[in-house]
PDB file of C-alpha atoms in Angstrom:
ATOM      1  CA  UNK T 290     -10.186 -12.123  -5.823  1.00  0.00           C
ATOM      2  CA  UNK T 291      -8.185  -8.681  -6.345  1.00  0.00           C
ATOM      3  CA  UNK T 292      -9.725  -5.275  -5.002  1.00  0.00           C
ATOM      4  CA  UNK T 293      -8.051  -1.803  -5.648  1.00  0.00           C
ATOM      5  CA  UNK T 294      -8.814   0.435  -2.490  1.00  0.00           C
ATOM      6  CA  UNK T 295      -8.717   4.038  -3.689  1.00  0.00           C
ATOM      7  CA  UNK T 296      -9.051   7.157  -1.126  1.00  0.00           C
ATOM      8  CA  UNK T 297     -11.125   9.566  -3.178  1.00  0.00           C
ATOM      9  CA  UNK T 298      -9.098  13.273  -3.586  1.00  0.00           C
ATOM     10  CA  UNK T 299     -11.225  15.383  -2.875  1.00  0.00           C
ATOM     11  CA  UNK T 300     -13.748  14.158   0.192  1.00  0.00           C
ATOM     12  CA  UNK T 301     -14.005  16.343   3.769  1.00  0.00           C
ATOM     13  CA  UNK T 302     -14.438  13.398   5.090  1.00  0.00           C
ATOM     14  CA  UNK T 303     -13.454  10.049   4.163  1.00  0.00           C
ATOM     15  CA  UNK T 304     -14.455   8.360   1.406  1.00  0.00           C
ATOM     16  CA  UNK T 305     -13.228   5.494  -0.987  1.00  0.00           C
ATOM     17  CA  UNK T 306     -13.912   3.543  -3.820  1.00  0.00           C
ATOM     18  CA  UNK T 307     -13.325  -0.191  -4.707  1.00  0.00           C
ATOM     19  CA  UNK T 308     -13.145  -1.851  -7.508  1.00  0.00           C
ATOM     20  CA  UNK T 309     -12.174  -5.232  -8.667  1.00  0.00           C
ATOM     21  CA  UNK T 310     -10.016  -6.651 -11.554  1.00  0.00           C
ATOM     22  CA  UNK T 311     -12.038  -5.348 -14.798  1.00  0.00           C
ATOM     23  CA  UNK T 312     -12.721  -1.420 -12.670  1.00  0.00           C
ATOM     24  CA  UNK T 313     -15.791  -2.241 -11.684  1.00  0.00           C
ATOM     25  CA  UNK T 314     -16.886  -0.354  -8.417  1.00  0.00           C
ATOM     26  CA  UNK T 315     -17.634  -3.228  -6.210  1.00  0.00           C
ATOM     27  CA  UNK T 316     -18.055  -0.758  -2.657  1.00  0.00           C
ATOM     28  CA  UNK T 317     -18.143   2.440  -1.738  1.00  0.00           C
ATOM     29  CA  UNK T 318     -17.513   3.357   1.564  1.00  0.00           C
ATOM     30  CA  UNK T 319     -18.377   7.063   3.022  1.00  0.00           C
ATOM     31  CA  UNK T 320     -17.547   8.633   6.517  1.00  0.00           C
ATOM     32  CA  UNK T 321     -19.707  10.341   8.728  1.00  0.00           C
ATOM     33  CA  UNK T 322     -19.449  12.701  10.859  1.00  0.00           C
ATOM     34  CA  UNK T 323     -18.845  11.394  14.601  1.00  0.00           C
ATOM     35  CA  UNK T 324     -16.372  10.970  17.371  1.00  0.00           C
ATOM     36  CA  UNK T 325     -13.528   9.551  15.742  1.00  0.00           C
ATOM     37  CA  UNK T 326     -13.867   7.353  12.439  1.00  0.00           C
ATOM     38  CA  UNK T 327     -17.229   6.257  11.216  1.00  0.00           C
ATOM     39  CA  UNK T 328     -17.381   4.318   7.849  1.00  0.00           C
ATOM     40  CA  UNK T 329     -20.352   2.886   6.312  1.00  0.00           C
ATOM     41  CA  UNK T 330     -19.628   0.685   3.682  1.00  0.00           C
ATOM     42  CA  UNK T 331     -22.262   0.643   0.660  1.00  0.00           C
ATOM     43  CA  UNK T 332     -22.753  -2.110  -2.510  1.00  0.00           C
ATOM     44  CA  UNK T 333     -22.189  -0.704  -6.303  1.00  0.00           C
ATOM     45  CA  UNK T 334     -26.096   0.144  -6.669  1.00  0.00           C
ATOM     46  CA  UNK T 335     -26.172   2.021  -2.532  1.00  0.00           C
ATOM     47  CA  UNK T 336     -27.339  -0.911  -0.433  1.00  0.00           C
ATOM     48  CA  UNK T 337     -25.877  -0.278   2.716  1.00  0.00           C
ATOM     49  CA  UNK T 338     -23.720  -3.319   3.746  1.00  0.00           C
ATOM     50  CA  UNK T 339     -22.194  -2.749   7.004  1.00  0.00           C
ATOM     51  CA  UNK T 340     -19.648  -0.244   9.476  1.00  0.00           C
ATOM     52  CA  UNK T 341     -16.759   0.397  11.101  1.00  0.00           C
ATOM     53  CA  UNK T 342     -17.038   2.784  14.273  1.00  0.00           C
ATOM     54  CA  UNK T 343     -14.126   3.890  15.750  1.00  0.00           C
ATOM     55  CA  UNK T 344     -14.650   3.430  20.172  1.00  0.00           C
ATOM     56  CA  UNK T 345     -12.946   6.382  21.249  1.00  0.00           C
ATOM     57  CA  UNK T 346     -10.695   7.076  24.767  1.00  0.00           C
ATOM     58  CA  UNK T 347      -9.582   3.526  24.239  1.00  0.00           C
ATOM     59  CA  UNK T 348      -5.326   3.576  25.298  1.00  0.00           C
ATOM     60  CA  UNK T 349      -4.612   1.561  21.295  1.00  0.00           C
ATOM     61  CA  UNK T 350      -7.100   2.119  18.729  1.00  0.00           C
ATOM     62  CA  UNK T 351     -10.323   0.055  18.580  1.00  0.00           C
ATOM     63  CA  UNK T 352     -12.799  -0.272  16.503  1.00  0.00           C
ATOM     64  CA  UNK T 353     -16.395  -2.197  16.040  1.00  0.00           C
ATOM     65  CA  UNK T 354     -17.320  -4.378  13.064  1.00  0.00           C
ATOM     66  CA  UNK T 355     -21.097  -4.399  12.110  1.00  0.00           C
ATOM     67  CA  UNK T 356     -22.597  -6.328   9.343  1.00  0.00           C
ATOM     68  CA  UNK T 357     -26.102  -4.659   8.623  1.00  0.00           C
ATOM     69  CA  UNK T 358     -27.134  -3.553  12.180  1.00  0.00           C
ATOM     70  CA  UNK T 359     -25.145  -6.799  13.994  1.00  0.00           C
ATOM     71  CA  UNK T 360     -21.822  -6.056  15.861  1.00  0.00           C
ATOM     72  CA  UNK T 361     -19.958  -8.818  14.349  1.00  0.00           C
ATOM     73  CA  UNK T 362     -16.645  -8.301  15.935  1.00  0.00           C
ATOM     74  CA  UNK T 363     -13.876  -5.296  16.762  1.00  0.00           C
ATOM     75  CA  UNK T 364     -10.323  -5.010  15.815  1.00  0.00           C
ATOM     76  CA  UNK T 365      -7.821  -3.464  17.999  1.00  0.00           C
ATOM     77  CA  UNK T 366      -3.913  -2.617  17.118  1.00  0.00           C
ATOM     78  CA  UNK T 367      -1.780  -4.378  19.815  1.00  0.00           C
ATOM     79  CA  UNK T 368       1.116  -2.741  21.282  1.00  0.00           C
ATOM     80  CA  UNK T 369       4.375  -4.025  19.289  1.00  0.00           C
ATOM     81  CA  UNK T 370       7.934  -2.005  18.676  1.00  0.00           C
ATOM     82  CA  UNK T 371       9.167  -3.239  15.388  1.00  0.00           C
ATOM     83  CA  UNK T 372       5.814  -4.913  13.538  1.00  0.00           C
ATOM     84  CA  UNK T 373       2.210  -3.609  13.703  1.00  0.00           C
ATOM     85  CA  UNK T 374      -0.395  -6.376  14.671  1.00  0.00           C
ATOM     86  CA  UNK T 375      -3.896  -6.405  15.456  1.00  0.00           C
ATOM     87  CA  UNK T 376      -5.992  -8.537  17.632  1.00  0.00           C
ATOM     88  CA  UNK T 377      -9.372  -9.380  15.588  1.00  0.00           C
ATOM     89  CA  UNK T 378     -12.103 -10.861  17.808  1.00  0.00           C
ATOM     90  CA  UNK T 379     -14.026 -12.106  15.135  1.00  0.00           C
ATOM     91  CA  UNK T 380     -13.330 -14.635  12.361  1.00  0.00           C
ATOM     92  CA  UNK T 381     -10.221 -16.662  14.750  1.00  0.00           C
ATOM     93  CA  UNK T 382      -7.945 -14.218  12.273  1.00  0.00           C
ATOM     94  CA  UNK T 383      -4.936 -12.722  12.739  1.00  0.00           C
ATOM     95  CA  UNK T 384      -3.235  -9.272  10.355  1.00  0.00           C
ATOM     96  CA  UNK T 385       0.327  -8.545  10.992  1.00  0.00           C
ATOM     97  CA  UNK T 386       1.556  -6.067   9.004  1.00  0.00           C
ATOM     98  CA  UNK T 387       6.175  -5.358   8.098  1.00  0.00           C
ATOM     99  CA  UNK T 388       8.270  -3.079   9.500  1.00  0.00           C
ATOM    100  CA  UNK T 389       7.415  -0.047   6.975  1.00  0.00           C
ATOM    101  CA  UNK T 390       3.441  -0.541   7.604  1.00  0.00           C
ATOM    102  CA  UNK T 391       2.804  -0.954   3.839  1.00  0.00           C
ATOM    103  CA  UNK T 392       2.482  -4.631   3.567  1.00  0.00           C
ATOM    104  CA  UNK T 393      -0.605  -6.796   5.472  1.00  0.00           C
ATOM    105  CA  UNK T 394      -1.234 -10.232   5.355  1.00  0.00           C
ATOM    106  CA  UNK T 395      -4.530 -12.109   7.311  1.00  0.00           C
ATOM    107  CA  UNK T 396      -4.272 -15.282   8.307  1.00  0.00           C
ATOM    108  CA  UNK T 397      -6.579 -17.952  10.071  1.00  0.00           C
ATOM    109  CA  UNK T 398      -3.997 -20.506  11.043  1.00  0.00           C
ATOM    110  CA  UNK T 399      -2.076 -21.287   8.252  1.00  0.00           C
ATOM    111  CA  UNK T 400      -4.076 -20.540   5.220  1.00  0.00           C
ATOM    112  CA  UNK T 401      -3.748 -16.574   4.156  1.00  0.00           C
ATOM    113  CA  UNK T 402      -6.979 -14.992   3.858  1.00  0.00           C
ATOM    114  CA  UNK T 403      -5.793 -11.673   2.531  1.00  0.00           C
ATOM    115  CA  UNK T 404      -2.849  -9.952   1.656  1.00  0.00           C
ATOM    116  CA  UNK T 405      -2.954  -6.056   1.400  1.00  0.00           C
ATOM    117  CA  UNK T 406      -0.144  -4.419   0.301  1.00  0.00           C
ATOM    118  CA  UNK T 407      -0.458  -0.184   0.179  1.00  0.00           C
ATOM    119  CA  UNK T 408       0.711   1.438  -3.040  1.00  0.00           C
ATOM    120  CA  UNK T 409       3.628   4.013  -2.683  1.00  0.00           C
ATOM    121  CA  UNK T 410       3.654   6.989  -4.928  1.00  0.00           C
ATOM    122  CA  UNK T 411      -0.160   7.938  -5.214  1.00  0.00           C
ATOM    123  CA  UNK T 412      -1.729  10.970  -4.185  1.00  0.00           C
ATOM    124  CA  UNK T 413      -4.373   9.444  -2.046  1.00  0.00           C
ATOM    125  CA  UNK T 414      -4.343   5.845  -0.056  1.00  0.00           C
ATOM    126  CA  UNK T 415      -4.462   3.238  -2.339  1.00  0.00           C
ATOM    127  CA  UNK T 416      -4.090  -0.788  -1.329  1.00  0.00           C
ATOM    128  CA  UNK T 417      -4.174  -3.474  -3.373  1.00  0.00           C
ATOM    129  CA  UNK T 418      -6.055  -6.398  -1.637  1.00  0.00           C
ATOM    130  CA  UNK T 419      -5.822  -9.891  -3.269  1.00  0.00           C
ATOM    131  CA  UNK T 420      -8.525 -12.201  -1.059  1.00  0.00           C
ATOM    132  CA  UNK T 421      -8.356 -15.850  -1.022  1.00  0.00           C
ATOM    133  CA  UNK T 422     -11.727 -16.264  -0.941  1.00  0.00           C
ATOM    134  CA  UNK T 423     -15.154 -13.977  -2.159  1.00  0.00           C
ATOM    135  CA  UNK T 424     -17.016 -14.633   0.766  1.00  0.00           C
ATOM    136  CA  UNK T 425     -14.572 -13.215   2.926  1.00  0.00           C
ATOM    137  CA  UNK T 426     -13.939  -9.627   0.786  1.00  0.00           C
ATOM    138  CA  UNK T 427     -16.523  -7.668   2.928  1.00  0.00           C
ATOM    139  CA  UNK T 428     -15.145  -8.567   6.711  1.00  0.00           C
ATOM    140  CA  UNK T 429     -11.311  -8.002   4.709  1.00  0.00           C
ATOM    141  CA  UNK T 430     -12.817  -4.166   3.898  1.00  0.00           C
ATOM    142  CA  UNK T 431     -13.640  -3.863   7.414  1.00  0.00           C
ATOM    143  CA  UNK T 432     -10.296  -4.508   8.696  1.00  0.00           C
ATOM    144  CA  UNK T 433      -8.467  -2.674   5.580  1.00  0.00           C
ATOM    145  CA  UNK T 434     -10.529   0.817   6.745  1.00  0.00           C
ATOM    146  CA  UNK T 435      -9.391  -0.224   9.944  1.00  0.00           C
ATOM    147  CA  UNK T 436      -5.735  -0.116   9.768  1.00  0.00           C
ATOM    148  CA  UNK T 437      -6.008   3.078   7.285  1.00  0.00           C
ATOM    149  CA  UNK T 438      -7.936   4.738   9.347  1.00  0.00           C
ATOM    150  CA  UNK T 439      -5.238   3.920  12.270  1.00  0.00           C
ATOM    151  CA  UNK T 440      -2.378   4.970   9.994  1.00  0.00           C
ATOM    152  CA  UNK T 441      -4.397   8.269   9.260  1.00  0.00           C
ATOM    153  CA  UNK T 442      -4.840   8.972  13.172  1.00  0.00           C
ATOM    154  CA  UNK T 443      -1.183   8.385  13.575  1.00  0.00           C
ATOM    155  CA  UNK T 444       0.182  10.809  11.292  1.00  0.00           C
TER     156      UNK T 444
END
């Protein structure tokens, strides 16, 4: 399954759309206003699906997973020198990212649940996520907004 991941232009705060192979808007995902990042991620039609909350005055970034109302797991970015990596609690899986932070690739053991790779020359974020499997698309959303929303803090 391939997803485009497009920042909308204009947006005060953040917002994105995704769509899959044929441009279909399969989420949309719009921040709210809070202490650091707050994304609630929506179906085509509005259904809210779930949300990534940023926990802020943590020493690396961290941030909380819910699916509906559930906490279903956090993601935090380790501390590395060369490679960024995140530690997600939920799911057994792992994301390493290379050297230039553009390319992303989740794993659980040895089979590759996602690999994310961030387009260069656009005028908002844009990532191209190509998903092993369906059922995993909405908890590899969760940790894509993560590690944007890092990247955005960062710069």
């Amino acid at each position: 399954m391939k997803l485009l991941f497009k920042q909308r232009f204009f947006s005060w705060l953040d917002s994105y759309d995704i769509f899959d192979e044929e441009g279909r808007t399969v989420y949309v995902v719009k921040g709210e206003l809070s202490w650091g990042h707050r994304l609630q991620i929506y179906d085509a039609v509005g259904n809210p699906l779930g949300r990534v909350q940023e926990r802020v005055l943590t020493w690396l970034p961290k941030f909380e997973l819910y699916v509906g109302n559930q906490l279903a797991g956090q993601i935090q970015k380790e501390f590395t020198l060369l490679r960024p990596r995140f530690q997600l609690a939920c799911c057994g899986w792992q994301v390493e990212g290379n050297f230039l932070e553009c390319d992303y690739h989740v794993t659980d053991g040895s089979r590759t649940v996602m690999r994310l790779s961030k387009k260069i020359w656009n005028w908002t974020d844009t990532y191209m996520m190509d998903i092993d499997r369906p059922e995993d698309a909405l908890y590899c959303l969760m940790i894509v907004l993560a590690i944007d929303a890092v990247k955005c803090s960062s710069h």
